[in-house]
mmCIF file of C-alpha atoms and ligand atoms in Angstrom:
data_model
loop_
_atom_site.group_PDB
_atom_site.id
_atom_site.type_symbol
_atom_site.label_atom_id
_atom_site.label_comp_id
_atom_site.label_asym_id
_atom_site.label_seq_id
_atom_site.Cartn_x
_atom_site.Cartn_y
_atom_site.Cartn_z
ATOM 1 C CA MET I 1 91.742 84.009 108.737
ATOM 2 C CA ILE I 2 94.167 86.034 110.855
ATOM 3 C CA VAL I 3 96.846 87.722 108.724
ATOM 4 C CA LEU I 4 99.930 89.445 110.092
ATOM 5 C CA GLY I 5 100.847 92.212 107.661
ATOM 6 C CA ILE I 6 104.255 93.877 107.380
ATOM 7 C CA GLU I 7 105.051 97.136 105.580
ATOM 8 C CA THR I 8 108.594 98.502 105.139
ATOM 9 C CA SER I 9 108.609 99.908 101.599
ATOM 10 C CA CYS I 10 109.739 103.429 102.474
ATOM 11 C CA ASP I 11 110.130 105.204 105.801
ATOM 12 C CA GLU I 12 107.430 103.611 107.945
ATOM 13 C CA THR I 13 107.997 100.343 109.805
ATOM 14 C CA SER I 14 104.559 98.872 110.325
ATOM 15 C CA ALA I 15 102.973 95.602 111.443
ATOM 16 C CA ALA I 16 99.265 94.811 111.744
ATOM 17 C CA VAL I 17 96.936 92.004 112.673
ATOM 18 C CA VAL I 18 93.804 91.870 110.511
ATOM 19 C CA LYS I 19 90.987 89.310 110.512
ATOM 20 C CA ASN I 20 89.362 88.255 107.230
ATOM 21 C CA GLY I 21 90.759 91.266 105.375
ATOM 22 C CA ARG I 22 88.359 93.580 107.190
ATOM 23 C CA ARG I 23 88.734 93.817 110.930
ATOM 24 C CA ILE I 24 91.830 95.579 112.306
ATOM 25 C CA PHE I 25 93.014 94.082 115.594
ATOM 26 C CA SER I 26 96.177 96.176 115.638
ATOM 27 C CA ASN I 27 98.068 98.485 113.289
ATOM 28 C CA ILE I 28 101.411 99.680 114.706
ATOM 29 C CA ILE I 29 103.266 102.322 112.696
ATOM 30 C CA ALA I 30 106.756 103.632 113.513
ATOM 31 C CA SER I 31 107.618 106.632 111.381
ATOM 32 C CA GLN I 32 111.224 107.537 110.528
ATOM 33 C CA THR I 33 110.422 111.174 109.726
ATOM 34 C CA GLU I 34 112.872 112.593 112.276
ATOM 35 C CA LEU I 35 115.704 110.439 110.937
ATOM 36 C CA HIS I 36 115.351 111.751 107.374
ATOM 37 C CA ALA I 37 114.242 115.336 108.085
ATOM 38 C CA PRO I 38 117.786 116.813 108.173
ATOM 39 C CA PHE I 39 118.323 115.497 104.612
ATOM 40 C CA GLY I 40 115.047 116.868 103.226
ATOM 41 C CA GLY I 41 114.060 113.430 101.889
ATOM 42 C CA VAL I 42 114.248 109.717 102.591
ATOM 43 C CA VAL I 43 117.814 108.314 102.584
ATOM 44 C CA PRO I 44 117.424 104.679 101.406
ATOM 45 C CA GLU I 45 120.341 103.173 103.336
ATOM 46 C CA LEU I 46 119.308 104.855 106.591
ATOM 47 C CA ALA I 47 115.721 103.715 106.065
ATOM 48 C CA ALA I 48 116.746 100.075 105.644
ATOM 49 C CA ARG I 49 118.960 100.148 108.734
ATOM 50 C CA ARG I 50 116.232 101.680 110.873
ATOM 51 C CA HIS I 51 113.728 99.058 109.653
ATOM 52 C CA ILE I 52 116.117 96.340 110.851
ATOM 53 C CA GLU I 53 116.313 97.948 114.282
ATOM 54 C CA ALA I 54 112.552 98.425 114.585
ATOM 55 C CA ILE I 55 110.885 95.447 112.917
ATOM 56 C CA GLY I 56 111.123 92.923 115.773
ATOM 57 C CA TYR I 57 109.699 95.320 118.320
ATOM 58 C CA ILE I 58 106.931 96.535 115.987
ATOM 59 C CA VAL I 59 105.774 92.990 115.191
ATOM 60 C CA ASP I 60 105.772 92.128 118.912
ATOM 61 C CA GLN I 61 103.685 95.242 119.601
ATOM 62 C CA ALA I 62 101.195 94.338 116.865
ATOM 63 C CA LEU I 63 100.733 90.851 118.355
ATOM 64 C CA ALA I 64 100.485 92.171 121.909
ATOM 65 C CA GLN I 65 97.939 94.843 121.036
ATOM 66 C CA ALA I 66 95.848 92.286 119.139
ATOM 67 C CA GLY I 67 96.050 90.020 122.198
ATOM 68 C CA ILE I 68 97.391 87.061 120.208
ATOM 69 C CA THR I 69 100.629 85.094 119.812
ATOM 70 C CA LEU I 70 102.434 83.937 116.676
ATOM 71 C CA GLY I 71 100.659 80.591 116.984
ATOM 72 C CA ASP I 72 97.327 82.326 116.263
ATOM 73 C CA VAL I 73 98.521 83.814 112.972
ATOM 74 C CA ASP I 74 97.195 81.907 109.930
ATOM 75 C CA ALA I 75 99.317 83.611 107.282
ATOM 76 C CA TYR I 76 101.852 86.378 106.654
ATOM 77 C CA ALA I 77 101.692 89.211 104.113
ATOM 78 C CA ALA I 78 104.568 91.572 103.364
ATOM 79 C CA ALA I 79 104.788 94.478 100.923
ATOM 80 C CA ASN I 80 107.387 93.367 98.340
ATOM 81 C CA GLY I 81 107.267 96.375 95.992
ATOM 82 C CA PRO I 82 107.299 98.977 94.664
ATOM 83 C CA GLY I 83 109.569 100.794 97.076
ATOM 84 C CA LEU I 84 113.162 101.048 98.256
ATOM 85 C CA VAL I 85 114.810 97.675 97.680
ATOM 86 C CA GLY I 86 116.848 97.608 100.888
ATOM 87 C CA ALA I 87 113.838 98.661 102.938
ATOM 88 C CA LEU I 88 111.505 96.129 101.307
ATOM 89 C CA LEU I 89 113.994 93.312 101.905
ATOM 90 C CA VAL I 90 113.818 93.844 105.662
ATOM 91 C CA GLY I 91 110.042 93.354 105.865
ATOM 92 C CA VAL I 92 109.885 90.504 103.355
ATOM 93 C CA ASN I 93 112.712 88.558 104.976
ATOM 94 C CA TYR I 94 111.376 89.078 108.483
ATOM 95 C CA ALA I 95 107.962 87.799 107.343
ATOM 96 C CA LYS I 96 109.621 84.856 105.609
ATOM 97 C CA GLY I 97 111.454 83.947 108.810
ATOM 98 C CA LEU I 98 108.229 83.978 110.831
ATOM 99 C CA ALA I 99 106.282 82.036 108.193
ATOM 100 C CA PHE I 100 109.014 79.413 107.873
ATOM 101 C CA ALA I 101 109.332 78.929 111.630
ATOM 102 C CA GLN I 102 105.553 78.752 112.096
ATOM 103 C CA LYS I 103 104.987 76.596 108.980
ATOM 104 C CA LYS I 104 102.428 79.041 107.638
ATOM 105 C CA PRO I 105 102.035 80.586 104.158
ATOM 106 C CA ILE I 106 103.446 83.952 103.127
ATOM 107 C CA VAL I 107 102.316 86.237 100.300
ATOM 108 C CA GLY I 108 104.010 89.248 98.783
ATOM 109 C CA VAL I 109 101.722 92.253 98.414
ATOM 110 C CA HIS I 110 101.891 95.007 95.825
ATOM 111 C CA HIS I 111 102.130 98.177 97.910
ATOM 112 C CA ILE I 112 99.778 100.160 95.648
ATOM 113 C CA GLU I 113 97.154 97.406 95.633
ATOM 114 C CA GLY I 114 97.519 97.547 99.415
ATOM 115 C CA HIS I 115 96.674 101.257 99.393
ATOM 116 C CA VAL I 116 93.494 100.472 97.439
ATOM 117 C CA CYS I 117 92.537 97.768 99.974
ATOM 118 C CA ALA I 118 92.656 100.298 102.820
ATOM 119 C CA ASN I 119 89.158 101.086 101.519
ATOM 120 C CA LEU I 120 88.004 97.547 102.327
ATOM 121 C CA LEU I 121 88.935 97.707 106.021
ATOM 122 C CA ASP I 122 86.258 98.222 108.636
ATOM 123 C CA THR I 123 86.556 101.664 110.132
ATOM 124 C CA GLU I 124 84.020 101.581 112.905
ATOM 125 C CA LYS I 125 85.561 100.665 116.217
ATOM 126 C CA GLY I 126 84.555 97.209 117.342
ATOM 127 C CA GLU I 127 85.631 94.506 119.704
ATOM 128 C CA GLY I 128 89.305 93.802 119.299
ATOM 129 C CA THR I 129 89.898 96.955 117.276
ATOM 130 C CA SER I 130 93.021 98.805 118.249
ATOM 131 C CA GLU I 131 93.448 102.353 119.421
ATOM 132 C CA CYS I 132 94.555 103.406 115.948
ATOM 133 C CA ASP I 133 92.577 106.513 115.047
ATOM 134 C CA LEU I 134 89.835 105.355 112.732
ATOM 135 C CA SER I 135 87.729 108.470 112.977
ATOM 136 C CA LYS I 136 87.147 110.716 109.980
ATOM 137 C CA ALA I 137 86.501 107.732 107.717
ATOM 138 C CA THR I 138 83.687 107.600 105.234
ATOM 139 C CA GLU I 139 80.751 106.684 107.440
ATOM 140 C CA ARG I 140 78.808 103.892 105.870
ATOM 141 C CA THR I 141 76.936 100.816 106.850
ATOM 142 C CA GLU I 142 77.427 99.068 103.500
ATOM 143 C CA ARG I 143 80.806 97.876 102.236
ATOM 144 C CA LEU I 144 82.780 98.591 99.120
ATOM 145 C CA SER I 145 83.161 95.681 96.708
ATOM 146 C CA PRO I 146 84.596 95.429 93.175
ATOM 147 C CA PRO I 147 84.252 96.451 90.458
ATOM 148 C CA PHE I 148 85.152 100.045 91.228
ATOM 149 C CA LEU I 149 87.469 102.815 90.117
ATOM 150 C CA SER I 150 90.407 103.739 92.335
ATOM 151 C CA LEU I 151 92.557 106.856 92.316
ATOM 152 C CA VAL I 152 95.843 106.196 94.105
ATOM 153 C CA VAL I 153 97.856 109.291 94.965
ATOM 154 C CA SER I 154 101.054 108.673 96.882
ATOM 155 C CA GLY I 155 104.655 109.832 97.040
ATOM 156 C CA GLY I 156 105.675 107.708 94.051
ATOM 157 C CA HIS I 157 102.400 107.020 92.233
ATOM 158 C CA THR I 158 99.425 108.791 90.722
ATOM 159 C CA VAL I 159 97.345 106.118 89.025
ATOM 160 C CA LEU I 160 93.784 105.392 88.013
ATOM 161 C CA LEU I 161 92.981 101.727 88.514
ATOM 162 C CA ASP I 162 90.144 99.645 87.188
ATOM 163 C CA VAL I 163 89.607 97.256 90.096
ATOM 164 C CA ARG I 164 87.688 94.433 88.385
ATOM 165 C CA ASP I 165 87.732 92.013 91.282
ATOM 166 C CA TYR I 166 89.659 91.525 94.525
ATOM 167 C CA ASP I 167 92.709 90.314 92.560
ATOM 168 C CA THR I 168 92.633 92.417 89.379
ATOM 169 C CA TYR I 169 94.001 95.960 89.377
ATOM 170 C CA ASN I 170 94.262 97.230 85.796
ATOM 171 C CA VAL I 171 96.150 100.461 85.189
ATOM 172 C CA LEU I 172 94.039 102.904 83.172
ATOM 173 C CA GLY I 173 96.666 105.630 83.286
ATOM 174 C CA GLY I 174 99.242 107.287 85.447
ATOM 175 C CA THR I 175 101.539 110.255 85.675
ATOM 176 C CA LYS I 176 103.865 111.105 82.804
ATOM 177 C CA ASP I 177 106.415 112.617 85.185
ATOM 178 C CA ASP I 178 106.071 113.477 88.890
ATOM 179 C CA ALA I 179 103.584 111.822 91.229
ATOM 180 C CA ALA I 180 101.158 114.135 93.046
ATOM 181 C CA GLY I 181 102.888 113.556 96.401
ATOM 182 C CA GLU I 182 106.270 114.260 94.844
ATOM 183 C CA ALA I 183 104.944 117.587 93.503
ATOM 184 C CA PHE I 184 103.610 118.488 96.958
ATOM 185 C CA ASP I 185 106.959 117.647 98.548
ATOM 186 C CA LYS I 186 108.944 119.665 95.982
ATOM 187 C CA VAL I 187 106.687 122.723 96.209
ATOM 188 C CA ALA I 188 106.943 122.524 99.997
ATOM 189 C CA ARG I 189 110.711 122.627 99.642
ATOM 190 C CA VAL I 190 110.725 125.777 97.488
ATOM 191 C CA LEU I 191 108.359 127.386 99.998
ATOM 192 C CA GLY I 192 110.862 126.556 102.743
ATOM 193 C CA LEU I 193 108.521 124.166 104.552
ATOM 194 C CA PRO I 194 109.922 121.219 106.533
ATOM 195 C CA PHE I 195 109.985 117.577 105.358
ATOM 196 C CA PRO I 196 107.669 115.804 104.694
ATOM 197 C CA GLY I 197 106.127 118.640 102.742
ATOM 198 C CA GLY I 198 102.697 117.371 101.677
ATOM 199 C CA PRO I 199 100.961 117.847 105.033
ATOM 200 C CA GLU I 200 102.720 121.222 105.484
ATOM 201 C CA VAL I 201 101.401 122.552 102.153
ATOM 202 C CA ASP I 202 97.947 121.271 103.144
ATOM 203 C CA LYS I 203 98.160 123.174 106.450
ATOM 204 C CA LEU I 204 99.491 126.416 104.941
ATOM 205 C CA ALA I 205 96.926 126.295 102.114
ATOM 206 C CA ARG I 206 94.098 126.617 104.643
ATOM 207 C CA GLU I 207 95.128 130.241 105.183
ATOM 208 C CA GLY I 208 95.455 131.005 101.477
ATOM 209 C CA ASN I 209 93.167 131.780 98.548
ATOM 210 C CA PRO I 210 93.010 128.900 96.028
ATOM 211 C CA SER I 211 92.002 131.301 93.247
ATOM 212 C CA ALA I 212 94.731 133.877 93.944
ATOM 213 C CA ILE I 213 97.102 132.556 91.254
ATOM 214 C CA ARG I 214 96.016 130.701 88.140
ATOM 215 C CA PHE I 215 98.602 127.910 87.863
ATOM 216 C CA PRO I 216 98.414 125.620 84.803
ATOM 217 C CA ARG I 217 96.368 122.421 84.794
ATOM 218 C CA ALA I 218 98.057 119.888 82.530
ATOM 219 C CA ARG I 219 95.542 117.878 80.549
ATOM 220 C CA VAL I 220 97.651 115.222 78.861
ATOM 221 C CA GLY I 221 95.016 112.554 78.268
ATOM 222 C CA ALA I 222 91.786 111.385 79.852
ATOM 223 C CA TYR I 223 93.426 109.092 82.355
ATOM 224 C CA GLU I 224 96.868 110.620 82.552
ATOM 225 C CA PHE I 225 98.545 113.236 84.697
ATOM 226 C CA SER I 226 101.555 115.536 84.556
ATOM 227 C CA PHE I 227 102.721 117.700 87.437
ATOM 228 C CA SER I 228 106.227 118.762 86.482
ATOM 229 C CA GLY I 229 105.054 121.804 84.467
ATOM 230 C CA LEU I 230 102.974 122.948 87.426
ATOM 231 C CA LYS I 231 105.974 122.546 89.721
ATOM 232 C CA THR I 232 108.084 124.691 87.365
ATOM 233 C CA ALA I 233 105.308 127.308 87.171
ATOM 234 C CA VAL I 234 105.299 127.563 90.971
ATOM 235 C CA MET I 235 109.082 127.982 91.055
ATOM 236 C CA GLN I 236 108.995 130.679 88.355
ATOM 237 C CA TYR I 237 106.228 132.518 90.190
ATOM 238 C CA ILE I 238 108.302 132.547 93.375
ATOM 239 C CA ILE I 239 111.392 133.804 91.541
ATOM 240 C CA LYS I 240 109.430 136.583 89.768
ATOM 241 C CA ASN I 241 107.385 137.686 92.759
ATOM 242 C CA LYS I 242 109.813 138.313 95.600
ATOM 243 C CA ASP I 243 107.079 139.331 98.053
ATOM 244 C CA TYR I 244 104.809 136.427 97.231
ATOM 245 C CA ASN I 245 102.136 135.274 99.658
ATOM 246 C CA ALA I 246 103.182 131.717 100.591
ATOM 247 C CA ALA I 247 99.696 130.678 101.734
ATOM 248 C CA ASP I 248 98.186 131.817 98.409
ATOM 249 C CA VAL I 249 100.892 129.944 96.474
ATOM 250 C CA ALA I 250 100.231 126.768 98.508
ATOM 251 C CA ALA I 251 96.443 127.029 98.106
ATOM 252 C CA SER I 252 96.594 127.835 94.378
ATOM 253 C CA PHE I 253 99.100 125.043 93.671
ATOM 254 C CA GLN I 254 97.026 122.566 95.659
ATOM 255 C CA GLN I 255 93.867 123.561 93.799
ATOM 256 C CA ALA I 256 95.586 123.003 90.438
ATOM 257 C CA VAL I 257 96.583 119.459 91.498
ATOM 258 C CA VAL I 258 93.234 118.615 93.007
ATOM 259 C CA ASP I 259 91.189 119.893 90.027
ATOM 260 C CA VAL I 260 92.891 117.532 87.577
ATOM 261 C CA LEU I 261 92.825 114.575 89.955
ATOM 262 C CA ALA I 262 89.084 114.884 90.579
ATOM 263 C CA GLU I 263 88.250 115.587 86.941
ATOM 264 C CA ASN I 264 90.073 112.512 85.606
ATOM 265 C CA ALA I 265 88.852 110.190 88.350
ATOM 266 C CA VAL I 266 85.227 111.107 87.709
ATOM 267 C CA LYS I 267 85.688 110.753 83.942
ATOM 268 C CA ALA I 268 87.242 107.295 84.336
ATOM 269 C CA ALA I 269 84.454 106.081 86.631
ATOM 270 C CA ARG I 270 81.794 107.347 84.234
ATOM 271 C CA ASP I 271 83.513 105.821 81.201
ATOM 272 C CA LYS I 272 83.661 102.465 82.977
ATOM 273 C CA GLY I 273 80.080 102.773 84.162
ATOM 274 C CA TYR I 274 81.123 102.357 87.792
ATOM 275 C CA GLY I 275 79.202 103.852 90.683
ATOM 276 C CA ASP I 276 82.062 103.833 93.202
ATOM 277 C CA ILE I 277 85.370 105.677 93.435
ATOM 278 C CA ALA I 278 87.923 104.653 96.077
ATOM 279 C CA LEU I 279 90.546 107.241 96.928
ATOM 280 C CA ALA I 280 93.864 105.944 98.316
ATOM 281 C CA GLY I 281 97.497 106.811 99.129
ATOM 282 C CA GLY I 282 99.165 109.414 101.320
ATOM 283 C CA VAL I 283 97.892 112.416 99.345
ATOM 284 C CA ALA I 284 94.346 111.165 100.039
ATOM 285 C CA CYS I 285 94.874 112.779 103.489
ATOM 286 C CA ASN I 286 94.770 116.160 101.774
ATOM 287 C CA ARG I 287 91.795 118.186 102.925
ATOM 288 C CA ALA I 288 91.246 119.988 99.632
ATOM 289 C CA LEU I 289 91.398 116.738 97.660
ATOM 290 C CA ARG I 290 88.910 115.057 99.974
ATOM 291 C CA ALA I 291 86.547 118.039 99.677
ATOM 292 C CA GLU I 292 86.890 118.315 95.885
ATOM 293 C CA MET I 293 86.332 114.573 95.411
ATOM 294 C CA GLU I 294 83.254 114.740 97.624
ATOM 295 C CA LYS I 295 81.863 117.590 95.566
ATOM 296 C CA ALA I 296 82.675 116.012 92.190
ATOM 297 C CA CYS I 297 81.239 112.624 93.186
ATOM 298 C CA GLU I 298 78.072 114.162 94.524
ATOM 299 C CA GLU I 299 77.548 116.175 91.330
ATOM 300 C CA ASN I 300 77.996 113.043 89.244
ATOM 301 C CA GLY I 301 75.989 110.608 91.348
ATOM 302 C CA LEU I 302 79.030 108.571 92.373
ATOM 303 C CA ARG I 303 79.748 107.043 95.779
ATOM 304 C CA LEU I 304 83.097 108.137 97.194
ATOM 305 C CA TRP I 305 85.145 105.950 99.519
ATOM 306 C CA MET I 306 88.138 107.233 101.391
ATOM 307 C CA PRO I 307 89.974 105.702 104.327
ATOM 308 C CA PRO I 308 90.657 107.702 107.510
ATOM 309 C CA PRO I 309 94.008 109.534 107.189
ATOM 310 C CA ILE I 310 95.846 106.935 109.304
ATOM 311 C CA LEU I 311 94.998 104.272 106.708
ATOM 312 C CA CYS I 312 95.850 106.541 103.738
ATOM 313 C CA THR I 313 99.545 106.874 104.547
ATOM 314 C CA ASP I 314 101.732 103.763 104.656
ATOM 315 C CA ASN I 315 100.516 101.144 107.112
ATOM 316 C CA ALA I 316 100.514 97.352 107.451
ATOM 317 C CA ALA I 317 96.738 96.911 107.897
ATOM 318 C CA MET I 318 96.241 97.661 104.205
ATOM 319 C CA ILE I 319 98.956 95.105 103.345
ATOM 320 C CA ALA I 320 97.229 92.454 105.466
ATOM 321 C CA ALA I 321 93.897 93.297 103.781
ATOM 322 C CA ARG I 322 95.335 92.860 100.291
ATOM 323 C CA GLY I 323 97.229 89.747 101.423
ATOM 324 C CA TYR I 324 93.986 88.153 102.607
ATOM 325 C CA TYR I 325 92.520 88.221 99.087
ATOM 326 C CA ARG I 326 95.747 86.893 97.558
ATOM 327 C CA LEU I 327 95.596 84.029 100.043
ATOM 328 C CA LEU I 328 91.971 83.249 99.190
ATOM 329 C CA SER I 329 92.945 82.671 95.573
ATOM 330 C CA LYS I 330 96.337 81.125 96.387
ATOM 331 C CA PRO I 331 96.068 79.398 99.805
ATOM 332 C CA ALA I 332 99.603 77.968 99.689
ATOM 333 C CA GLY I 333 100.963 81.497 99.254
ATOM 334 C CA ASP I 334 104.189 82.410 97.461
ATOM 335 C CA GLY I 335 107.409 80.385 97.394
ATOM 336 C CA TRP I 336 110.443 80.973 99.592
ATOM 337 C CA ASP I 337 112.036 82.628 96.542
ATOM 338 C CA LEU I 338 109.592 85.559 96.932
ATOM 339 C CA ASP I 339 111.611 88.596 95.865
ATOM 340 C CA VAL I 340 111.268 92.390 96.074
ATOM 341 C CA PHE I 341 110.870 94.819 93.162
ATOM 342 C CA PRO I 342 111.316 98.589 92.982
ATOM 343 C CA GLU I 343 109.469 99.473 89.737
ATOM 344 C CA ARG I 344 106.456 101.739 89.550
ATOM 345 C CA MET I 345 103.157 100.087 88.720
ATOM 346 C CA THR I 346 102.916 101.931 85.405
ATOM 347 C CA ASP I 347 106.333 100.596 84.367
ATOM 348 C CA THR I 348 105.471 96.970 84.979
ATOM 349 C CA ARG I 349 101.842 96.711 83.895
ATOM 350 C CA GLY I 350 101.307 99.163 81.053
ATOM 351 C CA THR I 351 97.873 100.616 80.572
ATOM 352 C CA VAL I 352 94.678 98.925 79.442
HETATM 353 O O1 KG4 Y 401 101.301 106.645 100.392
HETATM 354 P P1 KG4 Y 401 102.398 107.335 101.111
HETATM 355 O O2 KG4 Y 401 102.338 107.367 102.614
HETATM 356 O O3 KG4 Y 401 103.780 106.739 100.710
HETATM 357 C C1 KG4 Y 401 104.065 106.315 99.415
HETATM 358 O O4 KG4 Y 401 103.660 105.176 99.069
HETATM 359 O O5 KG4 Y 401 104.662 107.130 98.679
HETATM 360 O O6 KG4 Y 401 102.421 108.813 100.534
HETATM 361 C C2 KG4 Y 401 103.344 109.762 100.967
HETATM 362 C C3 KG4 Y 401 103.073 111.050 100.235
HETATM 363 C C4 KG4 Y 401 104.145 112.108 100.481
HETATM 364 O O7 KG4 Y 401 104.516 112.670 99.251
HETATM 365 C C5 KG4 Y 401 103.426 113.100 101.381
HETATM 366 O O8 KG4 Y 401 103.924 114.418 101.267
HETATM 367 C C6 KG4 Y 401 102.016 113.001 100.844
HETATM 368 O O9 KG4 Y 401 101.826 111.622 100.634
HETATM 369 N N1 KG4 Y 401 101.020 113.530 101.796
HETATM 370 C C7 KG4 Y 401 100.243 114.606 101.555
HETATM 371 C C8 KG4 Y 401 99.456 114.813 102.714
HETATM 372 N N2 KG4 Y 401 99.783 113.848 103.617
HETATM 373 C C9 KG4 Y 401 100.737 113.063 103.039
HETATM 374 N N3 KG4 Y 401 100.149 115.398 100.477
HETATM 375 C C10 KG4 Y 401 99.269 116.412 100.528
HETATM 376 N N4 KG4 Y 401 98.500 116.690 101.600
HETATM 377 C C11 KG4 Y 401 98.550 115.912 102.712
HETATM 378 N N5 KG4 Y 401 97.788 116.188 103.756
HETATM 379 ZN ZN1 ZN Y 402 102.459 104.186 100.086
#
């Protein structure tokens, strides 16, 4: 089954062609970073307008790079939430238009479930695989399959998911306040680093000492997280210590985030009796998090899965992958009344 995936939930316009939920034929990503940088954050109205300008071209590129035409597409999958409503509407309506014209099914995809499914994509380069940089993935010959535990760390979410099967993503717990990515972006801002801040903190932290400052680790429950106190502690430290070492602050802050993430993920996997942890979301690009998760999983006899960085941040290949499994269980897809939703996963599903 060839699925054309579309992702427009935030500030990346992306389209991808994926076969059988595994093989990436193309994964085109147009980032709007430059558009939003002067504002220090994503401006929803500007994001939606730029998606409208870009979507047609990006879909055409995805088809061209995959070497197929619309007639070869078996089904369409579009991220329909959570995210910015105006931005989501662009991708969902464009996908609806294509599906309607081609008389093919369309499914809406939960963006966070999409992030998890980035771990199901093949990452070795093969025939028909695009130029998209798939190096630095977990190198494995076997494939991940449910049940497994997933830690999703993105700009809006920090959740532990019990992935029972390809269609069941139960929330074990999430953040009580800020998401991990949000904390990275805010700390970057107080350190005077450019937007988007997460990768900048990651870069700066490489020159710093992670044990230089002992920032607090909030332990609010086995499967829950809280990063707002840590963010405040960083701000107070900067105010009190005028000649602070920015690299040490970045490294120490990052270590405080990463420690709690790894600790809770390992605990959840052990409690569930799972042998696999799948890391996902933009913050999964973070070098310290990847290293800490590797260490923690090795110590506890767990297998760690993490996509290459290009599949951790927002992309349409992960949406197509998740869409494939929705289509297997619902071949007719969703109705033409398919809508978008902005709410966080933890607000809509509760915890189990
Ligand atoms: O998953 P994503 O691309 O979009 C959302 O669904 O939110 O995640 C974006 C988040 C941003 O907060 C960004 O700063 C963070 O991921 N991020 C990082 C790194 N790369 C991206 N945070 C820490 N270290 C990184 N290397
Ligand atoms: Zn995302």
